[in-house]
mmCIF file of C-alpha atoms in Angstrom:
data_model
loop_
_atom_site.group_PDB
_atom_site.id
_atom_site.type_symbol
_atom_site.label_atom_id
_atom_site.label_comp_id
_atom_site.label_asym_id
_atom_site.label_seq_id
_atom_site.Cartn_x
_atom_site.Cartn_y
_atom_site.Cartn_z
ATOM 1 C CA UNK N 1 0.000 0.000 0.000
ATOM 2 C CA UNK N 2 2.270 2.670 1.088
ATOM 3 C CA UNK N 3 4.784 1.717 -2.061
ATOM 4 C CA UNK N 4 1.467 2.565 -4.175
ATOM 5 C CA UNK N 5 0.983 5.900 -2.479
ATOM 6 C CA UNK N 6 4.966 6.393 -3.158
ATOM 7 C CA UNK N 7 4.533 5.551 -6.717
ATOM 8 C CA UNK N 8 1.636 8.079 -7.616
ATOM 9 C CA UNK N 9 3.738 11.120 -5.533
ATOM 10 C CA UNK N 10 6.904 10.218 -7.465
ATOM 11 C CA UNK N 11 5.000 10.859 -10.489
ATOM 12 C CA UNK N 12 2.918 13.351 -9.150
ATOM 13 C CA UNK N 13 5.911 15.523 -8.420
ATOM 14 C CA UNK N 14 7.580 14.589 -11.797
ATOM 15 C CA UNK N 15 4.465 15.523 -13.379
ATOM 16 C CA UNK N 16 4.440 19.001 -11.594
ATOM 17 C CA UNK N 17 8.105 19.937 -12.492
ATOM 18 C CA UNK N 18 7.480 19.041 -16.092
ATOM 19 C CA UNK N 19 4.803 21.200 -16.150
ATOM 20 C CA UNK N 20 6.972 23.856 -14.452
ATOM 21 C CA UNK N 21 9.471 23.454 -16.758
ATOM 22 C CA UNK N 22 7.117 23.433 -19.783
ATOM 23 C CA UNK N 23 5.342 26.679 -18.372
ATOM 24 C CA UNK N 24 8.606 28.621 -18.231
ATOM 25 C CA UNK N 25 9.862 27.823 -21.686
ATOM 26 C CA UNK N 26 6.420 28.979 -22.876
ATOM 27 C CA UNK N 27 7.043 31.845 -20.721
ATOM 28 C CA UNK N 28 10.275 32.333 -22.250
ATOM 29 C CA UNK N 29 8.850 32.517 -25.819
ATOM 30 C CA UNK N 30 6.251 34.552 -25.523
ATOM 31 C CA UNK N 31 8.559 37.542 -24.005
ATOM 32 C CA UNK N 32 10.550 37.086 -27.068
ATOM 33 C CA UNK N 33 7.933 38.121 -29.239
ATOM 34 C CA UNK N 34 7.764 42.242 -28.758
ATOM 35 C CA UNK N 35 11.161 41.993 -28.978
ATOM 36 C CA UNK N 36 10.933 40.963 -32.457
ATOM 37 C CA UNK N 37 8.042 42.714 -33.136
ATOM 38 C CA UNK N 38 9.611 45.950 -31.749
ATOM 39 C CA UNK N 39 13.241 45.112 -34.004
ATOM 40 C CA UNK N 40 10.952 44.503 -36.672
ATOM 41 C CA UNK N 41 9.167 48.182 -36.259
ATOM 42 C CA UNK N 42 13.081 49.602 -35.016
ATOM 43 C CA UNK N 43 13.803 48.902 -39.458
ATOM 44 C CA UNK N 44 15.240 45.553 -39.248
ATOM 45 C CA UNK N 45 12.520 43.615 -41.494
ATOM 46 C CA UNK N 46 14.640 40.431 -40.678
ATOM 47 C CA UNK N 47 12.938 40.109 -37.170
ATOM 48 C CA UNK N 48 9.270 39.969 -38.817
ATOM 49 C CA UNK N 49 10.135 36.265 -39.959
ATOM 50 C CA UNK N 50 11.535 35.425 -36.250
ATOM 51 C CA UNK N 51 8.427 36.771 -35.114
ATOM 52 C CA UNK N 52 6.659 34.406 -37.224
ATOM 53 C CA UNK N 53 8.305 31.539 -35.989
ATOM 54 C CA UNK N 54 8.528 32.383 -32.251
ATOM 55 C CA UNK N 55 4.341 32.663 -33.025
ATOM 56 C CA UNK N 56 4.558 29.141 -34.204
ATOM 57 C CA UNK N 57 6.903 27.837 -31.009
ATOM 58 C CA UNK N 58 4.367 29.635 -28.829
ATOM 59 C CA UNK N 59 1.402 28.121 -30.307
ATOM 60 C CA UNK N 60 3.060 24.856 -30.122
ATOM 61 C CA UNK N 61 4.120 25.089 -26.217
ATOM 62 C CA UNK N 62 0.738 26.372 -25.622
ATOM 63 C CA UNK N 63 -1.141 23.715 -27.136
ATOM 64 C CA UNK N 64 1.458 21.315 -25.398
ATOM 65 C CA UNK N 65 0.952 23.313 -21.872
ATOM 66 C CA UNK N 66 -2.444 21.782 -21.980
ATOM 67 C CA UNK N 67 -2.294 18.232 -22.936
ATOM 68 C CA UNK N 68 0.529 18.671 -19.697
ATOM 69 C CA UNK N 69 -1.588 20.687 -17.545
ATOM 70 C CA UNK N 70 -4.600 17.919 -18.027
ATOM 71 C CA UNK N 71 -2.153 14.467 -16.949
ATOM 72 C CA UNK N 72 -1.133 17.030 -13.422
ATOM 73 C CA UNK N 73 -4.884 17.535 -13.159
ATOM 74 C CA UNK N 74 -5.156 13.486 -13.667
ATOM 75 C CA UNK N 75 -2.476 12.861 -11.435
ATOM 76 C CA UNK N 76 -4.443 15.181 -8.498
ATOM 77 C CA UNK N 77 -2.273 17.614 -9.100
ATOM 78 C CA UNK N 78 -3.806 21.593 -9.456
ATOM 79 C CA UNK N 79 -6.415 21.725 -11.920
ATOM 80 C CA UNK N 80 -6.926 25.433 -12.203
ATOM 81 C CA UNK N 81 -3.276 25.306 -14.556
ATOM 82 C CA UNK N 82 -5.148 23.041 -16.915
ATOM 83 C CA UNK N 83 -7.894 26.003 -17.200
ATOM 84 C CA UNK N 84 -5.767 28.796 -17.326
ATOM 85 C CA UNK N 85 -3.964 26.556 -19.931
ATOM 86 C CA UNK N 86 -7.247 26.628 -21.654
ATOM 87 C CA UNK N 87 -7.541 30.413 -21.797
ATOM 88 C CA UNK N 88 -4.191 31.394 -22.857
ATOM 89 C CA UNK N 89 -4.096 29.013 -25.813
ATOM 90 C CA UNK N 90 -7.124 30.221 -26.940
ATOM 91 C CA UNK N 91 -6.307 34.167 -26.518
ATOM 92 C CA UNK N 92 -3.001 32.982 -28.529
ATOM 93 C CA UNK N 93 -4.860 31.754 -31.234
ATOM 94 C CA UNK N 94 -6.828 34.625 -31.566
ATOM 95 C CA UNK N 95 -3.318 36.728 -31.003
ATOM 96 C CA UNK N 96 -1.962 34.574 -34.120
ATOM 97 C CA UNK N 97 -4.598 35.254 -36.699
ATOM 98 C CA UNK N 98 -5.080 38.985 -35.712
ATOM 99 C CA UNK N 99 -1.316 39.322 -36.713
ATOM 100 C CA UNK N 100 -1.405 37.003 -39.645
ATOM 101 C CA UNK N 101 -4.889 39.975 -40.185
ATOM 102 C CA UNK N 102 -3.113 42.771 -39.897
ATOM 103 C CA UNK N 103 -4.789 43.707 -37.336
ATOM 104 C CA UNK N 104 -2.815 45.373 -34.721
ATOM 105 C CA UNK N 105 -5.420 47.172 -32.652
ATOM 106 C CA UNK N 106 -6.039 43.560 -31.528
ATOM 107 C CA UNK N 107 -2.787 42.146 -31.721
ATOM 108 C CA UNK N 108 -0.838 44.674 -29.156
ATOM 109 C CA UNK N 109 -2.938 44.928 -26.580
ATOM 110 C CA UNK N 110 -4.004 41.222 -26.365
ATOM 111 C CA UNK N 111 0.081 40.179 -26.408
ATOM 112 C CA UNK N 112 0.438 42.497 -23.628
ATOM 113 C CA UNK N 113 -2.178 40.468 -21.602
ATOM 114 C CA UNK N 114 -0.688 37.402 -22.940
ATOM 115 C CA UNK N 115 2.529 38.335 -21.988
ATOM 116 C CA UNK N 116 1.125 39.256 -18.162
ATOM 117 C CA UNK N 117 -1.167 35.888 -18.014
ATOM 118 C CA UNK N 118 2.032 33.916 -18.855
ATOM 119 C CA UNK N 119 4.279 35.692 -15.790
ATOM 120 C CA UNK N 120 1.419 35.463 -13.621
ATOM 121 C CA UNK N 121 1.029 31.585 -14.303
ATOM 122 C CA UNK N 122 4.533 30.977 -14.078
ATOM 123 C CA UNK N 123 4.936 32.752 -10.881
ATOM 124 C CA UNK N 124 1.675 30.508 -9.566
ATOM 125 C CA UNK N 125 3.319 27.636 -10.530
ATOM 126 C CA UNK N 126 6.178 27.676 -9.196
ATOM 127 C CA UNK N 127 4.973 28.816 -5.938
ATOM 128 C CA UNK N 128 5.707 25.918 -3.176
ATOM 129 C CA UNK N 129 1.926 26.153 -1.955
ATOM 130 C CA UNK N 130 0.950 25.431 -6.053
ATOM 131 C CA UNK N 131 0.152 21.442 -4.602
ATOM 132 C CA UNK N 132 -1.849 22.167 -1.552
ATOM 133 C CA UNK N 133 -3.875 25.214 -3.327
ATOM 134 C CA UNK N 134 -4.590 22.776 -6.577
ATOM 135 C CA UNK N 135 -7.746 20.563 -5.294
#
């Protein structure tokens, strides 16, 4: 019994810190993106296409932040990360076809509150209380 109970916090915690991990290098990538954005409007037109891809690696660690997010929630771990999960891949979304648009009175603003929702969750996360708070 108490091997059991072993087992399932060993991969509870190993679940957690992957998520952690996966959370900051999301976090990572999505503060990279005004800085191309804002080379690309300093003149240096090279930056638009790293912009492009660092919208494609954020997409990608988004979309991966959830399927992560939902095996913590399976494993009793938090489940509010698999939500908030939810809500920033879908604001990303809607931040990656505004700028494929054109349409930067939505794209600006809404990377801005990406950018805050990301530091916010990463901050939660790795908080030492994230386990006990979760259920």
């Amino acid at each position: 019994m108490s091997e059991t109970v072993t087992t399932r916090s060993r991969k509870a915690n190993g679940t957690l810190m992957v998520n952690r991990v996966l959370v900051s290098a999301h976090t990572v990538a999505i503060i990279g993106q005004p800085v191309f954005a804002g080379g690309y409007l300093g003149g240096d037109y090279d930056m638009l296409g790293l912009h492009r891809v660092g919208a494609d690696a954020v997409s990608f660690l988004a979309y991966a932040q959830i399927l992560a997010a939902l095996v913590l929630w399976l494993v009793r771990g938090p489940r509010w990360l698999f939500w908030i999960s939810l809500l920033l891949a879908a604001g990303e979304t809607a931040q990656y076809f505004a700028g494929m648009d054109g349409a930067l009175d939505l794209h600006i603003p809404l990377g801005v509150a990406l950018v805050a929702g990301m530091v916010l969750t990463t901050v939660a996360l790795w908080r030492p209380q994230v386990w006990r708070a979760g259920r």
